[in-house]
Coordinates of C-alpha atoms in Angstrom, one line a residue:
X1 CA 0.0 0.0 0.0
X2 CA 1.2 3.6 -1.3
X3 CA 0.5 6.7 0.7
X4 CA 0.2 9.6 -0.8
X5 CA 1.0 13.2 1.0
X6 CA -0.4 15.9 0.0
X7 CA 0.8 19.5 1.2
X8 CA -1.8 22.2 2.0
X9 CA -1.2 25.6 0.8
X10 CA -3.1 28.3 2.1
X11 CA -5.9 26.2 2.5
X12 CA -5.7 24.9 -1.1
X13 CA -3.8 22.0 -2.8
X14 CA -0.7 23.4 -4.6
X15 CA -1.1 23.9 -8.4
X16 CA 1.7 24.1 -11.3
X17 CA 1.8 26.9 -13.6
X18 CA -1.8 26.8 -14.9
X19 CA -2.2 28.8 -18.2
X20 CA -5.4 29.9 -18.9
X21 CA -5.3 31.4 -15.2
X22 CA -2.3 32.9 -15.8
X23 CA -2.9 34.7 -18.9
X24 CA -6.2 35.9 -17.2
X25 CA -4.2 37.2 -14.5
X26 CA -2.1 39.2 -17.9
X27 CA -5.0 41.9 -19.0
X28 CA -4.9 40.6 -22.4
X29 CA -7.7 42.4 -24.5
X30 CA -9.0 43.0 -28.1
X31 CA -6.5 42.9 -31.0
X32 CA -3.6 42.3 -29.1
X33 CA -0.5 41.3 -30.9
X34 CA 1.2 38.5 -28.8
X35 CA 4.3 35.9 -29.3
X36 CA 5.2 32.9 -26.9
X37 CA 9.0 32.6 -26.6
X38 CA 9.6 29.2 -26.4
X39 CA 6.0 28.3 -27.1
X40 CA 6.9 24.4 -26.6
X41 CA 3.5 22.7 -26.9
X42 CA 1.6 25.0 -27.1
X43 CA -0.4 25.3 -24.1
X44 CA -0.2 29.5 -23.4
X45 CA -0.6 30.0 -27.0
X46 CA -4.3 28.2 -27.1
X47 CA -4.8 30.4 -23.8
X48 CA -4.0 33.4 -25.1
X49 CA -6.1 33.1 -28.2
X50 CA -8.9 32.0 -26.3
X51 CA -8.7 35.1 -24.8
X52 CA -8.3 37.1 -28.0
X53 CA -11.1 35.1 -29.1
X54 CA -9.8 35.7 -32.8
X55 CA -9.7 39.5 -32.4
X56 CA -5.7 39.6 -32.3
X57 CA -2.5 37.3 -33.8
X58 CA -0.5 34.9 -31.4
X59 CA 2.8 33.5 -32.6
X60 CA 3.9 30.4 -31.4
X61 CA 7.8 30.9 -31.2
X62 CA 9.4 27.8 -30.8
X63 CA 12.9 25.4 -32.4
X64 CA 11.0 22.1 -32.1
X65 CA 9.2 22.0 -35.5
X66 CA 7.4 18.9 -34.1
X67 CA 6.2 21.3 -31.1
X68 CA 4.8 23.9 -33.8
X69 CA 2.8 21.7 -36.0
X70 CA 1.1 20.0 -33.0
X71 CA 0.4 23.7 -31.7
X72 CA -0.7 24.2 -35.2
X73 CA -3.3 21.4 -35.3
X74 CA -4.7 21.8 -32.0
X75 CA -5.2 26.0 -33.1
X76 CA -7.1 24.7 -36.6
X77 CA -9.0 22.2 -33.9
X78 CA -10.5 24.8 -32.2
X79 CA -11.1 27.7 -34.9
X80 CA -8.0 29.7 -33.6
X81 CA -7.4 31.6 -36.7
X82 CA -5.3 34.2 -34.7
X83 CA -2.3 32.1 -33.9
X84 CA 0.5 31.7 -36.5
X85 CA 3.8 29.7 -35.5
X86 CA 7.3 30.6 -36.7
X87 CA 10.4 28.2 -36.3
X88 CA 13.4 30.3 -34.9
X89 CA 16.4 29.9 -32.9
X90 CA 15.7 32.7 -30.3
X91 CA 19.0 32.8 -29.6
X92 CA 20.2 34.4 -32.5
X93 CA 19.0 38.0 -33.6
X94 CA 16.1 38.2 -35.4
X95 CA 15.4 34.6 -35.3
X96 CA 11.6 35.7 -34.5
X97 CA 11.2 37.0 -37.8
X98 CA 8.9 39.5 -36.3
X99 CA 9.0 43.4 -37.4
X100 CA 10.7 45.6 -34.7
X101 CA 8.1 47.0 -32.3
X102 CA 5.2 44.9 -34.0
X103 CA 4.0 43.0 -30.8
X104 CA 2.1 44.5 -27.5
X105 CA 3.5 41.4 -25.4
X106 CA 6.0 38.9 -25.2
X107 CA 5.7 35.7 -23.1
X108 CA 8.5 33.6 -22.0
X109 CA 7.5 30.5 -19.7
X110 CA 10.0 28.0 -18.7
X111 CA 12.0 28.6 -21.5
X112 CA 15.3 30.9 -19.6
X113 CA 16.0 27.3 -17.6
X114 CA 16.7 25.8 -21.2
X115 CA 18.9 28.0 -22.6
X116 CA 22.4 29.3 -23.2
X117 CA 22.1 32.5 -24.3
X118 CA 19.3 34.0 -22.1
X119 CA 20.5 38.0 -23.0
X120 CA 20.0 37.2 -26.9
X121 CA 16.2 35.8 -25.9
X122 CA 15.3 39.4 -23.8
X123 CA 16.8 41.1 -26.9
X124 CA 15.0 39.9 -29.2
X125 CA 11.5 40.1 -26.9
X126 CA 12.8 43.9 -26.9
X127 CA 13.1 44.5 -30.7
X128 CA 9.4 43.1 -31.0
X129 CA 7.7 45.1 -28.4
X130 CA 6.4 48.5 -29.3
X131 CA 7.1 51.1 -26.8
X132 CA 4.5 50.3 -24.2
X133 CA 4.8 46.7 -25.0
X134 CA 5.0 44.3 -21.8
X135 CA 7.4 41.2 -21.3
X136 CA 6.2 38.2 -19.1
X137 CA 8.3 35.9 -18.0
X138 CA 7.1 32.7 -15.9
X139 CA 9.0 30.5 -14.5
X140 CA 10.2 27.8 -12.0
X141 CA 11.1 28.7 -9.1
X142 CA 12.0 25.8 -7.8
X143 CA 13.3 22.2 -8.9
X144 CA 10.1 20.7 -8.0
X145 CA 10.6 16.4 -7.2
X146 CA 12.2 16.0 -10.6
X147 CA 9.5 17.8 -12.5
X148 CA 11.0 20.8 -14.2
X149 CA 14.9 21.8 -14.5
X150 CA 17.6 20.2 -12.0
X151 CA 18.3 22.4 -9.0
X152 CA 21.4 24.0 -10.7
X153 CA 19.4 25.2 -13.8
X154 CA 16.8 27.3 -12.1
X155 CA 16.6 31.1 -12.8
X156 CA 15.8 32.4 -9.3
X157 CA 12.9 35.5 -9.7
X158 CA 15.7 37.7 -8.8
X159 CA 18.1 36.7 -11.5
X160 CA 15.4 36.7 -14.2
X161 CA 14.3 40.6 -12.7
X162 CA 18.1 41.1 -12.9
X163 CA 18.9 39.7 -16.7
X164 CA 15.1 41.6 -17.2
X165 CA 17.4 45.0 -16.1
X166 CA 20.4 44.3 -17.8
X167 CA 18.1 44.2 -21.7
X168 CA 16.2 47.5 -20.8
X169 CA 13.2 46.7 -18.8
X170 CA 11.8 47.7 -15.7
X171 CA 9.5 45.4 -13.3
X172 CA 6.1 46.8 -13.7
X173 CA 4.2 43.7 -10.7
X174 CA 4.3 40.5 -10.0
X175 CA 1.6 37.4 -10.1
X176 CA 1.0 33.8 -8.3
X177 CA 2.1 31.7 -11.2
X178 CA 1.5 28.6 -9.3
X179 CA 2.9 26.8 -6.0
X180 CA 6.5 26.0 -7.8
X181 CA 6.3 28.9 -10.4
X182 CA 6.9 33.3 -10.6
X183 CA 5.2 35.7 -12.9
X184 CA 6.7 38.7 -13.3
X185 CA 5.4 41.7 -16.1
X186 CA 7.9 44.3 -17.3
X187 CA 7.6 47.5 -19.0
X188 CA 10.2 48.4 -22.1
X189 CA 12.4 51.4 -20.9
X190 CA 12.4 53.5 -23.1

């Protein structure tokens, strides 16, 4: 016989990064131009164009061109005309293909973890913002049991508000992203 603990949280069981409550939580509205950074499979990029509900564009921004097409099916599943997904390397310039200051918001969700070259990613989410554009970046903030990066990988809050500095943004709030996860929104300096 197993037992299973579970911890209590503030009265509630602990939740991972949930998306469509996160991007709720982002004040996403009509014709919003939006790209996912590292849009893996897909799940904030059905989220957010649920929440467009067709009336913006979402680009799914990912390397795994399996990743894409499965976004891409799932989108056509449901109607999602808005969303659009673009293979790129984000760590090299202009790998978004994306027009400079084209986008209202860029989303990066345990993607900085993953990568080498975590400067070139916030450089490129600030050639794609327009002026008053808004970067979101999600991610673990701990090494949760196995599930997410190894303990050495993570990209504390403070170093991610830090790197977020350091490419010419300012922290505008935080969010609960989830019992293992931040959300943080920054402004473009400008």
């Amino acid at each position: 016989m197993h037992t299973v603990k579970t911890t209590v949280v503030h009265g509630a069981r602990p939740h991972f990064a949930h998306p469509a409550r996160n991007v709720a939580a982002l004040g996403i509205g009509p014709g919003m131009k939006i790209a996912d950074f590292g849009s893996g499979s897909g799940a904030y990029v059905l989220a957010i164009a649920e929440a467009l509900a067709n009336s913006g564009h979402v680009y799914a921004v990912d390397v795994q061109g399996d990743l894409l097409r499965k976004v891409k099916r799932e989108a056509t599943k449901r109607s999602y005309g808005c969303v659009e997904v673009i293979w790129g390397d984000l760590e090299y310039a202009g790998a978004t293909k994306i027009s400079d200051e084209e986008l209202d918001m860029v989303l990066i969700s345990n993607l900085l973890f993953q990568i080498n070259n975590k400067n070139a990613v916030l450089r490129e989410a600030r050639r794609v913002l327009k002026p008053a554009g808004r970067l979101v970046i999600i991610d673990w903030s701990d090494s949760f049991g196995g599930i997410g990066p190894q303990e050495v990988d993570v990209v504390t809050k403070e170093s991610a508000e830090s790197l977020a500095r350091a490419n010419g943004f300012e922290l505008s709030r935080e969010f609960p992203a989830g019992s293992h996860h931040y959300g943080l929104i920054f402004s473009k300096k400008i």
